[in-house]
Amino acid sequence: MKKRILYLFISFTVLISGCKAVPEKTTQTFFAMNTYMSITLYEENSAEIIGKTINIISELEHLWSVTDENSEIYAINNSFQPVYVSDYTADLIDFSLDMAEKTEGKFDPTIYPVLTAWGFTTGENRVPDKKELSALLPLVDYSKVILEGNTVTLSENMALDSGAVAKGFTGDIVESFLKEQGITSALLDVGGNIQAIGSKPDGTDWEIGLRSPFSDGLAGILEVSDLSVITSGNYERFFIDESGVRYGHIIDPETGYPADNGMASVTVIGNEGRECDALSTALYVMGYEKAVEYWHNNGGFDMILISENGNIFLTPYAAEIFTPESGWNTEIIS
Ligand code: ADP
Ligand code: MG
């Protein structure tokens, strides 16, 4: 008799938990790393988890900011002596050097001196002359960065810039934290770079708007689960000189000039935010032909390239999960 009651009790609780309503959706927007970020959760304790997430992001910002005099990147850039850094920073640098090698220096974390010459670091933009740039270019060389364990050494006047990977890296770190908390459904938007954790609680995909590089509108919608979606373009941070020429903040490390090869934006879709972020910058520098070649040779990710004349080129899986807005011309990369 007692046993029967127990069984009854167990099946009753299973029934209740089976029907358990998903807690309400909570989205919070905040400003960090020079951009707006937002996080969406469906947890009983969403507010508490969001608070902890923001703390993690602030901690990373404090380590990696190039302008914060107390940051680890600042210490590396201003000492030219061996600097001992945290595991997070050592990982960031290790990964960056790896990606620089893989992309044959199209992504180069030592671009900072050139970026400064263009005024992108201060907002006081100017066009440096050729002589000034050729004097700075020898400082842009990832192969001269020495990383031994957690100790980093730069040659004189070199400087690191985490701008092209920090946000993707942050997405990965936040994802690990949320998964450790047992969260299986969350969406992190790091300044337009998306880290989708699992799917929505009802099992459907997250719908992500892909921004048009030409207007405030969208180029289309992506449906994703458990993926990172990261975009690089020159439509957000750029300046226009007196003669009307437009200069963007993604620099070709070979020339020291802003990449200018017919690409309006590059979106990379993959499993790791850090890789998508480094690649979005590198593929933007490469331009269409080299980006397609890189994808063929390396794989492991998908991409959406929008050309300056308004065409959308997608790898086959990207095409499957993407619905363009009307009026956009799409083509599948083969
Ligand atoms: P966003 O920051 O707009 O999302 P990216 O991820 O492409 O775009 O990062 C651009 C930033 O990366 C620049 O502001 C600069 O700090 C840095 N950067 C520019 N060119 C390069 C390059 N070739 N390699 C590595 N970092 C770069
Ligand atoms: Mg990037």
mmCIF file of C-alpha atoms and ligand atoms in Angstrom:
data_model
loop_
_atom_site.group_PDB
_atom_site.id
_atom_site.type_symbol
_atom_site.label_atom_id
_atom_site.label_comp_id
_atom_site.label_asym_id
_atom_site.label_seq_id
_atom_site.Cartn_x
_atom_site.Cartn_y
_atom_site.Cartn_z
ATOM 1 C CA MET A 1 0.000 0.000 0.000
ATOM 2 C CA LYS A 2 2.753 2.421 1.038
ATOM 3 C CA LYS A 3 4.691 1.558 -2.118
ATOM 4 C CA ARG A 4 1.692 2.320 -4.282
ATOM 5 C CA ILE A 5 1.315 5.753 -2.732
ATOM 6 C CA LEU A 6 4.993 6.382 -3.364
ATOM 7 C CA TYR A 7 4.639 5.437 -7.062
ATOM 8 C CA LEU A 8 1.628 7.647 -7.320
ATOM 9 C CA PHE A 9 3.586 10.482 -5.759
ATOM 10 C CA ILE A 10 6.514 10.029 -8.138
ATOM 11 C CA SER A 11 4.362 9.961 -11.260
ATOM 12 C CA PHE A 12 2.503 13.028 -10.023
ATOM 13 C CA THR A 13 5.693 15.055 -9.549
ATOM 14 C CA VAL A 14 7.027 13.929 -12.947
ATOM 15 C CA LEU A 15 3.758 15.102 -14.452
ATOM 16 C CA ILE A 16 4.051 18.469 -12.754
ATOM 17 C CA SER A 17 7.676 19.005 -13.749
ATOM 18 C CA GLY A 18 6.898 17.797 -17.285
ATOM 19 C CA CYS A 19 4.366 20.600 -17.635
ATOM 20 C CA LYS A 20 6.478 23.141 -15.805
ATOM 21 C CA ALA A 21 6.022 26.533 -17.421
ATOM 22 C CA VAL A 22 9.147 28.140 -18.811
ATOM 23 C CA PRO A 23 10.021 31.212 -16.728
ATOM 24 C CA GLU A 24 9.396 34.517 -18.424
ATOM 25 C CA LYS A 25 11.865 35.891 -20.939
ATOM 26 C CA THR A 26 14.232 38.503 -19.495
ATOM 27 C CA THR A 27 16.356 40.707 -21.755
ATOM 28 C CA GLN A 28 18.808 43.240 -20.388
ATOM 29 C CA THR A 29 20.831 45.723 -22.413
ATOM 30 C CA PHE A 30 24.059 47.233 -21.090
ATOM 31 C CA PHE A 31 27.088 49.114 -22.357
ATOM 32 C CA ALA A 32 30.539 47.493 -22.210
ATOM 33 C CA MET A 33 33.649 47.242 -24.399
ATOM 34 C CA ASN A 34 32.554 50.399 -26.188
ATOM 35 C CA THR A 35 29.344 48.871 -27.488
ATOM 36 C CA TYR A 36 25.792 47.962 -26.528
ATOM 37 C CA MET A 37 25.325 44.384 -25.467
ATOM 38 C CA SER A 38 22.235 42.456 -24.477
ATOM 39 C CA ILE A 39 21.496 39.132 -22.903
ATOM 40 C CA THR A 40 18.272 37.135 -23.044
ATOM 41 C CA LEU A 41 17.505 34.393 -20.530
ATOM 42 C CA TYR A 42 14.515 32.312 -19.443
ATOM 43 C CA GLU A 43 15.500 31.419 -15.877
ATOM 44 C CA GLU A 44 13.878 31.770 -12.463
ATOM 45 C CA ASN A 45 16.971 33.714 -11.377
ATOM 46 C CA SER A 46 17.635 35.558 -14.653
ATOM 47 C CA ALA A 47 18.445 38.864 -12.929
ATOM 48 C CA GLU A 48 21.107 37.239 -10.742
ATOM 49 C CA ILE A 49 22.719 35.399 -13.692
ATOM 50 C CA ILE A 50 22.687 38.564 -15.810
ATOM 51 C CA GLY A 51 24.405 40.464 -12.972
ATOM 52 C CA LYS A 52 27.154 37.826 -12.819
ATOM 53 C CA THR A 53 27.509 37.867 -16.611
ATOM 54 C CA ILE A 54 27.960 41.641 -16.640
ATOM 55 C CA ASN A 55 30.642 41.277 -13.945
ATOM 56 C CA ILE A 56 32.540 38.763 -16.072
ATOM 57 C CA ILE A 57 32.367 41.076 -19.100
ATOM 58 C CA SER A 58 33.584 44.057 -17.031
ATOM 59 C CA GLU A 59 36.474 41.961 -15.764
ATOM 60 C CA LEU A 60 37.470 41.040 -19.335
ATOM 61 C CA GLU A 61 37.133 44.653 -20.459
ATOM 62 C CA HIS A 62 39.382 45.675 -17.598
ATOM 63 C CA LEU A 63 42.017 43.149 -18.746
ATOM 64 C CA TRP A 64 41.871 43.915 -22.465
ATOM 65 C CA SER A 65 41.108 47.601 -22.929
ATOM 66 C CA VAL A 66 43.924 49.277 -24.893
ATOM 67 C CA THR A 67 43.201 52.650 -23.304
ATOM 68 C CA ASP A 68 42.693 51.658 -19.644
ATOM 69 C CA GLU A 69 46.069 52.317 -17.988
ATOM 70 C CA ASN A 70 45.435 49.478 -15.564
ATOM 71 C CA SER A 71 44.696 46.843 -18.199
ATOM 72 C CA GLU A 72 46.997 43.952 -19.006
ATOM 73 C CA ILE A 73 47.087 44.875 -22.696
ATOM 74 C CA TYR A 74 48.115 48.415 -21.700
ATOM 75 C CA ALA A 75 50.916 46.996 -19.531
ATOM 76 C CA ILE A 76 52.155 44.856 -22.437
ATOM 77 C CA ASN A 77 51.983 47.783 -24.877
ATOM 78 C CA ASN A 78 53.871 50.163 -22.641
ATOM 79 C CA SER A 79 56.640 48.154 -21.077
ATOM 80 C CA PHE A 80 58.579 46.270 -23.795
ATOM 81 C CA GLN A 81 59.731 44.027 -20.962
ATOM 82 C CA PRO A 82 58.276 40.587 -20.214
ATOM 83 C CA VAL A 83 54.801 41.027 -18.672
ATOM 84 C CA TYR A 84 53.073 38.262 -16.720
ATOM 85 C CA VAL A 85 49.355 38.124 -17.583
ATOM 86 C CA SER A 86 46.215 36.246 -16.510
ATOM 87 C CA ASP A 87 45.141 32.992 -18.205
ATOM 88 C CA TYR A 88 42.347 34.854 -20.032
ATOM 89 C CA THR A 89 44.814 37.288 -21.613
ATOM 90 C CA ALA A 90 47.401 34.594 -22.369
ATOM 91 C CA ASP A 91 44.637 32.578 -24.109
ATOM 92 C CA LEU A 92 43.511 35.624 -26.071
ATOM 93 C CA ILE A 93 47.048 36.310 -27.300
ATOM 94 C CA ASP A 94 47.806 32.661 -28.001
ATOM 95 C CA PHE A 95 44.626 32.327 -30.044
ATOM 96 C CA SER A 96 45.281 35.623 -31.869
ATOM 97 C CA LEU A 97 48.787 34.554 -32.890
ATOM 98 C CA ASP A 98 47.379 31.258 -34.111
ATOM 99 C CA MET A 99 44.725 32.971 -36.240
ATOM 100 C CA ALA A 100 47.283 35.456 -37.567
ATOM 101 C CA GLU A 101 49.333 32.541 -38.797
ATOM 102 C CA LYS A 102 46.331 30.720 -40.288
ATOM 103 C CA THR A 103 45.201 33.845 -42.171
ATOM 104 C CA GLU A 104 48.756 34.668 -43.279
ATOM 105 C CA GLY A 105 48.686 37.922 -41.353
ATOM 106 C CA LYS A 106 45.426 39.310 -42.786
ATOM 107 C CA PHE A 107 44.299 39.239 -39.183
ATOM 108 C CA ASP A 108 47.181 40.717 -37.198
ATOM 109 C CA PRO A 109 46.810 41.610 -33.502
ATOM 110 C CA THR A 110 49.780 44.001 -33.757
ATOM 111 C CA ILE A 111 47.904 46.425 -36.050
ATOM 112 C CA TYR A 112 47.524 48.989 -33.244
ATOM 113 C CA PRO A 113 50.294 51.502 -34.217
ATOM 114 C CA VAL A 114 48.744 51.840 -37.691
ATOM 115 C CA LEU A 115 45.223 52.073 -36.291
ATOM 116 C CA THR A 116 46.434 54.915 -34.064
ATOM 117 C CA ALA A 117 47.968 56.761 -37.032
ATOM 118 C CA TRP A 118 44.502 56.814 -38.630
ATOM 119 C CA GLY A 119 43.048 58.139 -35.379
ATOM 120 C CA PHE A 120 40.660 55.221 -34.948
ATOM 121 C CA THR A 121 41.769 54.819 -31.359
ATOM 122 C CA THR A 122 40.952 58.391 -30.336
ATOM 123 C CA GLY A 123 38.179 59.310 -32.767
ATOM 124 C CA GLU A 124 40.344 62.158 -34.100
ATOM 125 C CA ASN A 125 40.575 60.714 -37.570
ATOM 126 C CA ARG A 126 43.188 61.748 -40.107
ATOM 127 C CA VAL A 127 44.798 60.338 -43.245
ATOM 128 C CA PRO A 128 48.462 59.564 -42.520
ATOM 129 C CA ASP A 129 50.866 60.089 -45.420
ATOM 130 C CA LYS A 130 52.619 57.184 -47.127
ATOM 131 C CA LYS A 131 55.939 57.919 -45.424
ATOM 132 C CA GLU A 132 54.398 57.796 -41.981
ATOM 133 C CA LEU A 133 52.693 54.491 -42.784
ATOM 134 C CA SER A 134 55.803 52.869 -44.217
ATOM 135 C CA ALA A 135 57.669 53.817 -41.053
ATOM 136 C CA LEU A 136 54.956 52.121 -38.945
ATOM 137 C CA LEU A 137 54.461 48.960 -41.012
ATOM 138 C CA PRO A 138 57.570 47.140 -39.663
ATOM 139 C CA LEU A 139 55.898 47.336 -36.232
ATOM 140 C CA VAL A 140 52.961 45.300 -37.539
ATOM 141 C CA ASP A 141 54.259 41.761 -37.320
ATOM 142 C CA TYR A 142 52.585 39.129 -35.163
ATOM 143 C CA SER A 143 55.589 36.808 -35.566
ATOM 144 C CA LYS A 144 57.608 39.126 -33.313
ATOM 145 C CA VAL A 145 55.277 38.698 -30.333
ATOM 146 C CA ILE A 146 56.859 36.399 -27.752
ATOM 147 C CA LEU A 147 54.414 34.394 -25.637
ATOM 148 C CA GLU A 148 55.925 31.915 -23.191
ATOM 149 C CA GLY A 149 53.313 30.463 -20.865
ATOM 150 C CA ASN A 150 51.662 33.541 -19.356
ATOM 151 C CA THR A 151 54.544 35.899 -20.143
ATOM 152 C CA VAL A 152 54.284 38.259 -23.111
ATOM 153 C CA THR A 153 57.067 40.374 -24.569
ATOM 154 C CA LEU A 154 56.799 42.927 -27.360
ATOM 155 C CA SER A 155 59.597 44.657 -29.238
ATOM 156 C CA GLU A 156 59.882 48.395 -28.755
ATOM 157 C CA ASN A 157 56.992 50.487 -30.087
ATOM 158 C CA MET A 158 54.924 47.455 -31.050
ATOM 159 C CA ALA A 159 51.417 47.242 -29.588
ATOM 160 C CA LEU A 160 48.620 44.706 -29.360
ATOM 161 C CA ASP A 161 44.977 45.414 -30.167
ATOM 162 C CA SER A 162 42.281 42.947 -29.192
ATOM 163 C CA GLY A 163 39.518 44.829 -31.078
ATOM 164 C CA ALA A 164 38.973 42.160 -33.707
ATOM 165 C CA VAL A 165 38.593 39.179 -31.333
ATOM 166 C CA ALA A 166 37.728 40.465 -27.852
ATOM 167 C CA LYS A 167 33.976 40.430 -28.413
ATOM 168 C CA GLY A 168 33.910 36.951 -29.910
ATOM 169 C CA PHE A 169 36.181 35.705 -27.128
ATOM 170 C CA THR A 170 33.883 37.282 -24.554
ATOM 171 C CA GLY A 171 30.929 35.475 -26.127
ATOM 172 C CA ASP A 172 32.706 32.126 -25.662
ATOM 173 C CA ILE A 173 33.607 32.858 -22.037
ATOM 174 C CA VAL A 174 30.039 33.921 -21.218
ATOM 175 C CA GLU A 175 28.719 30.808 -22.965
ATOM 176 C CA SER A 176 30.930 28.565 -20.797
ATOM 177 C CA PHE A 177 29.783 30.394 -17.676
ATOM 178 C CA LEU A 178 26.085 30.055 -18.580
ATOM 179 C CA LYS A 179 26.481 26.367 -19.440
ATOM 180 C CA GLU A 180 28.200 25.799 -16.072
ATOM 181 C CA GLN A 181 25.048 27.261 -14.478
ATOM 182 C CA GLY A 182 23.037 24.596 -16.316
ATOM 183 C CA ILE A 183 21.540 27.096 -18.766
ATOM 184 C CA THR A 184 20.632 25.538 -22.090
ATOM 185 C CA SER A 185 18.816 28.436 -23.708
ATOM 186 C CA ALA A 186 20.221 31.969 -23.934
ATOM 187 C CA LEU A 187 21.073 34.636 -26.444
ATOM 188 C CA LEU A 188 23.986 37.016 -26.079
ATOM 189 C CA ASP A 189 24.295 40.001 -28.387
ATOM 190 C CA VAL A 190 27.722 41.602 -28.147
ATOM 191 C CA GLY A 191 27.393 44.743 -30.240
ATOM 192 C CA GLY A 192 25.645 42.922 -33.074
ATOM 193 C CA ASN A 193 27.796 39.816 -32.702
ATOM 194 C CA ILE A 194 25.578 36.931 -31.650
ATOM 195 C CA GLN A 195 26.302 33.982 -29.404
ATOM 196 C CA ALA A 196 23.295 31.656 -29.433
ATOM 197 C CA ILE A 197 23.267 29.112 -26.615
ATOM 198 C CA GLY A 198 21.020 26.185 -27.470
ATOM 199 C CA SER A 199 17.700 27.027 -29.072
ATOM 200 C CA LYS A 200 14.721 28.935 -27.712
ATOM 201 C CA PRO A 201 13.062 27.133 -24.779
ATOM 202 C CA ASP A 202 10.304 25.846 -27.102
ATOM 203 C CA GLY A 203 12.993 24.160 -29.225
ATOM 204 C CA THR A 204 12.749 26.539 -32.189
ATOM 205 C CA ASP A 205 15.712 28.460 -33.596
ATOM 206 C CA TRP A 206 16.681 31.981 -32.592
ATOM 207 C CA GLU A 207 15.911 34.523 -35.286
ATOM 208 C CA ILE A 208 18.804 36.872 -35.880
ATOM 209 C CA GLY A 209 18.555 39.955 -38.058
ATOM 210 C CA LEU A 210 21.478 40.460 -40.443
ATOM 211 C CA ARG A 211 22.026 44.184 -40.813
ATOM 212 C CA SER A 212 22.190 45.793 -44.194
ATOM 213 C CA PRO A 213 25.595 47.482 -44.615
ATOM 214 C CA PHE A 214 23.829 50.208 -46.643
ATOM 215 C CA SER A 215 20.971 51.329 -44.396
ATOM 216 C CA ASP A 216 19.463 50.877 -40.962
ATOM 217 C CA GLY A 217 17.345 48.037 -42.351
ATOM 218 C CA LEU A 218 18.036 44.315 -42.541
ATOM 219 C CA ALA A 219 19.517 42.246 -45.340
ATOM 220 C CA GLY A 220 17.691 39.209 -44.011
ATOM 221 C CA ILE A 221 17.012 36.853 -41.119
ATOM 222 C CA LEU A 222 19.136 33.943 -39.922
ATOM 223 C CA GLU A 223 17.675 31.054 -37.960
ATOM 224 C CA VAL A 224 20.275 29.525 -35.657
ATOM 225 C CA SER A 225 20.729 27.275 -32.642
ATOM 226 C CA ASP A 226 23.958 26.875 -30.724
ATOM 227 C CA LEU A 227 26.068 28.994 -33.093
ATOM 228 C CA SER A 228 27.998 32.251 -33.210
ATOM 229 C CA VAL A 229 27.177 34.815 -35.872
ATOM 230 C CA ILE A 230 29.761 37.580 -36.192
ATOM 231 C CA THR A 231 29.923 40.410 -38.697
ATOM 232 C CA SER A 232 32.696 42.780 -39.754
ATOM 233 C CA GLY A 233 32.121 45.770 -41.954
ATOM 234 C CA ASN A 234 33.187 49.303 -42.487
ATOM 235 C CA TYR A 235 29.712 50.798 -42.145
ATOM 236 C CA GLU A 236 29.826 51.394 -38.397
ATOM 237 C CA ARG A 237 33.272 52.795 -37.680
ATOM 238 C CA PHE A 238 34.631 54.929 -40.506
ATOM 239 C CA PHE A 239 35.324 58.531 -41.461
ATOM 240 C CA ILE A 240 35.104 60.559 -44.656
ATOM 241 C CA ASP A 241 37.886 63.023 -45.583
ATOM 242 C CA GLU A 242 37.498 66.481 -47.202
ATOM 243 C CA SER A 243 37.555 65.001 -50.692
ATOM 244 C CA GLY A 244 34.741 62.581 -49.846
ATOM 245 C CA VAL A 245 36.851 59.414 -49.575
ATOM 246 C CA ARG A 246 35.618 56.946 -46.988
ATOM 247 C CA TYR A 247 38.073 55.174 -44.649
ATOM 248 C CA GLY A 248 37.037 52.205 -42.510
ATOM 249 C CA HIS A 249 38.532 50.796 -39.313
ATOM 250 C CA ILE A 250 39.572 47.414 -40.702
ATOM 251 C CA ILE A 251 43.135 47.766 -41.914
ATOM 252 C CA ASP A 252 45.035 45.670 -44.415
ATOM 253 C CA PRO A 253 48.217 44.882 -42.449
ATOM 254 C CA GLU A 254 50.187 44.634 -45.681
ATOM 255 C CA THR A 255 49.537 48.207 -46.850
ATOM 256 C CA GLY A 256 48.494 50.017 -43.658
ATOM 257 C CA TYR A 257 45.410 51.321 -45.517
ATOM 258 C CA PRO A 258 41.818 50.449 -44.707
ATOM 259 C CA ALA A 259 40.783 47.289 -46.554
ATOM 260 C CA ASP A 260 39.004 48.400 -49.704
ATOM 261 C CA ASN A 261 38.242 45.570 -52.059
ATOM 262 C CA GLY A 262 34.577 45.689 -52.869
ATOM 263 C CA MET A 263 33.323 44.077 -49.672
ATOM 264 C CA ALA A 264 30.615 45.789 -47.616
ATOM 265 C CA SER A 265 30.318 43.195 -44.849
ATOM 266 C CA VAL A 266 31.443 39.697 -43.926
ATOM 267 C CA THR A 267 29.456 37.497 -41.559
ATOM 268 C CA VAL A 268 30.981 34.319 -40.182
ATOM 269 C CA ILE A 269 28.826 31.571 -38.673
ATOM 270 C CA GLY A 270 30.474 28.862 -36.587
ATOM 271 C CA ASN A 271 30.838 27.102 -33.279
ATOM 272 C CA GLU A 272 33.252 29.455 -31.563
ATOM 273 C CA GLY A 273 32.791 33.198 -31.196
ATOM 274 C CA ARG A 274 36.534 33.784 -31.085
ATOM 275 C CA GLU A 275 37.143 32.036 -34.391
ATOM 276 C CA CYS A 276 34.185 33.722 -36.112
ATOM 277 C CA ASP A 277 35.389 37.113 -34.887
ATOM 278 C CA ALA A 278 39.010 36.719 -36.028
ATOM 279 C CA LEU A 279 37.813 35.288 -39.346
ATOM 280 C CA SER A 280 35.237 38.009 -40.011
ATOM 281 C CA THR A 281 38.020 40.588 -39.820
ATOM 282 C CA ALA A 282 40.528 38.505 -41.819
ATOM 283 C CA LEU A 283 38.063 37.567 -44.578
ATOM 284 C CA TYR A 284 36.990 41.199 -44.848
ATOM 285 C CA VAL A 285 40.626 42.133 -45.486
ATOM 286 C CA MET A 286 41.030 39.260 -47.978
ATOM 287 C CA GLY A 287 38.115 40.251 -50.203
ATOM 288 C CA TYR A 288 35.774 37.916 -52.088
ATOM 289 C CA GLU A 289 38.162 35.681 -54.057
ATOM 290 C CA LYS A 290 40.628 35.041 -51.228
ATOM 291 C CA ALA A 291 37.821 34.611 -48.679
ATOM 292 C CA VAL A 292 36.225 31.898 -50.822
ATOM 293 C CA GLU A 293 39.627 30.266 -51.269
ATOM 294 C CA TYR A 294 40.196 30.341 -47.495
ATOM 295 C CA TRP A 295 36.804 28.744 -46.919
ATOM 296 C CA HIS A 296 37.561 25.991 -49.454
ATOM 297 C CA ASN A 297 40.967 25.267 -47.939
ATOM 298 C CA ASN A 298 40.016 25.425 -44.265
ATOM 299 C CA GLY A 299 36.259 24.934 -43.856
ATOM 300 C CA GLY A 300 34.715 24.470 -40.424
ATOM 301 C CA PHE A 301 32.618 27.637 -40.724
ATOM 302 C CA ASP A 302 30.016 29.289 -42.927
ATOM 303 C CA MET A 303 29.912 32.809 -44.264
ATOM 304 C CA ILE A 304 27.767 35.500 -45.821
ATOM 305 C CA LEU A 305 29.617 38.050 -47.935
ATOM 306 C CA ILE A 306 27.816 41.233 -48.978
ATOM 307 C CA SER A 307 29.545 43.063 -51.806
ATOM 308 C CA GLU A 308 29.580 46.826 -52.149
ATOM 309 C CA ASN A 309 27.299 46.521 -55.157
ATOM 310 C CA GLY A 310 24.681 44.864 -52.980
ATOM 311 C CA ASN A 311 24.924 41.139 -53.782
ATOM 312 C CA ILE A 312 24.776 38.512 -51.054
ATOM 313 C CA PHE A 313 27.039 35.466 -51.421
ATOM 314 C CA LEU A 314 26.424 32.539 -49.073
ATOM 315 C CA THR A 315 28.037 29.172 -48.382
ATOM 316 C CA PRO A 316 25.473 26.348 -48.779
ATOM 317 C CA TYR A 317 24.604 25.936 -45.076
ATOM 318 C CA ALA A 318 24.376 29.716 -44.598
ATOM 319 C CA ALA A 319 21.927 29.799 -47.513
ATOM 320 C CA GLU A 320 19.799 27.126 -45.792
ATOM 321 C CA ILE A 321 19.379 29.141 -42.612
ATOM 322 C CA PHE A 322 19.066 32.591 -44.225
ATOM 323 C CA THR A 323 15.966 34.323 -45.570
ATOM 324 C CA PRO A 324 16.751 37.546 -47.454
ATOM 325 C CA GLU A 325 14.541 40.601 -47.253
ATOM 326 C CA SER A 326 12.841 41.353 -50.545
ATOM 327 C CA GLY A 327 14.946 43.075 -53.181
ATOM 328 C CA TRP A 328 18.246 41.393 -52.285
ATOM 329 C CA ASN A 329 20.062 39.299 -54.827
ATOM 330 C CA THR A 330 21.595 36.097 -53.388
ATOM 331 C CA GLU A 331 24.062 33.624 -54.828
ATOM 332 C CA ILE A 332 25.405 30.374 -53.365
ATOM 333 C CA ILE A 333 29.180 29.966 -53.163
ATOM 334 C CA SER A 334 30.276 26.581 -54.457
HETATM 335 P P1 ADP B 1 33.848 45.256 -35.027
HETATM 336 O O1 ADP B 1 34.730 45.636 -33.883
HETATM 337 O O2 ADP B 1 33.230 46.416 -35.725
HETATM 338 O O3 ADP B 1 32.884 44.174 -34.721
HETATM 339 P P2 ADP B 1 35.978 43.667 -36.179
HETATM 340 O O4 ADP B 1 35.746 42.463 -35.378
HETATM 341 O O5 ADP B 1 36.274 43.416 -37.609
HETATM 342 O O6 ADP B 1 34.778 44.676 -36.161
HETATM 343 O O7 ADP B 1 37.195 44.425 -35.509
HETATM 344 C C1 ADP B 1 37.712 45.609 -36.018
HETATM 345 C C2 ADP B 1 38.765 46.105 -35.058
HETATM 346 O O8 ADP B 1 39.874 45.231 -35.087
HETATM 347 C C3 ADP B 1 39.319 47.460 -35.401
HETATM 348 O O9 ADP B 1 38.622 48.497 -34.773
HETATM 349 C C4 ADP B 1 40.743 47.348 -34.868
HETATM 350 O O10 ADP B 1 40.743 47.534 -33.469
HETATM 351 C C5 ADP B 1 41.104 45.924 -35.139
HETATM 352 N N1 ADP B 1 41.671 45.665 -36.475
HETATM 353 C C6 ADP B 1 41.582 46.401 -37.626
HETATM 354 N N2 ADP B 1 42.181 45.786 -38.656
HETATM 355 C C7 ADP B 1 42.680 44.616 -38.157
HETATM 356 C C8 ADP B 1 43.421 43.536 -38.720
HETATM 357 N N3 ADP B 1 43.745 43.487 -40.007
HETATM 358 N N4 ADP B 1 43.764 42.507 -37.889
HETATM 359 C C9 ADP B 1 43.421 42.521 -36.579
HETATM 360 N N5 ADP B 1 42.739 43.503 -35.991
HETATM 361 C C10 ADP B 1 42.353 44.538 -36.768
HETATM 362 MG MG MG B 2 36.315 40.474 -35.913
#
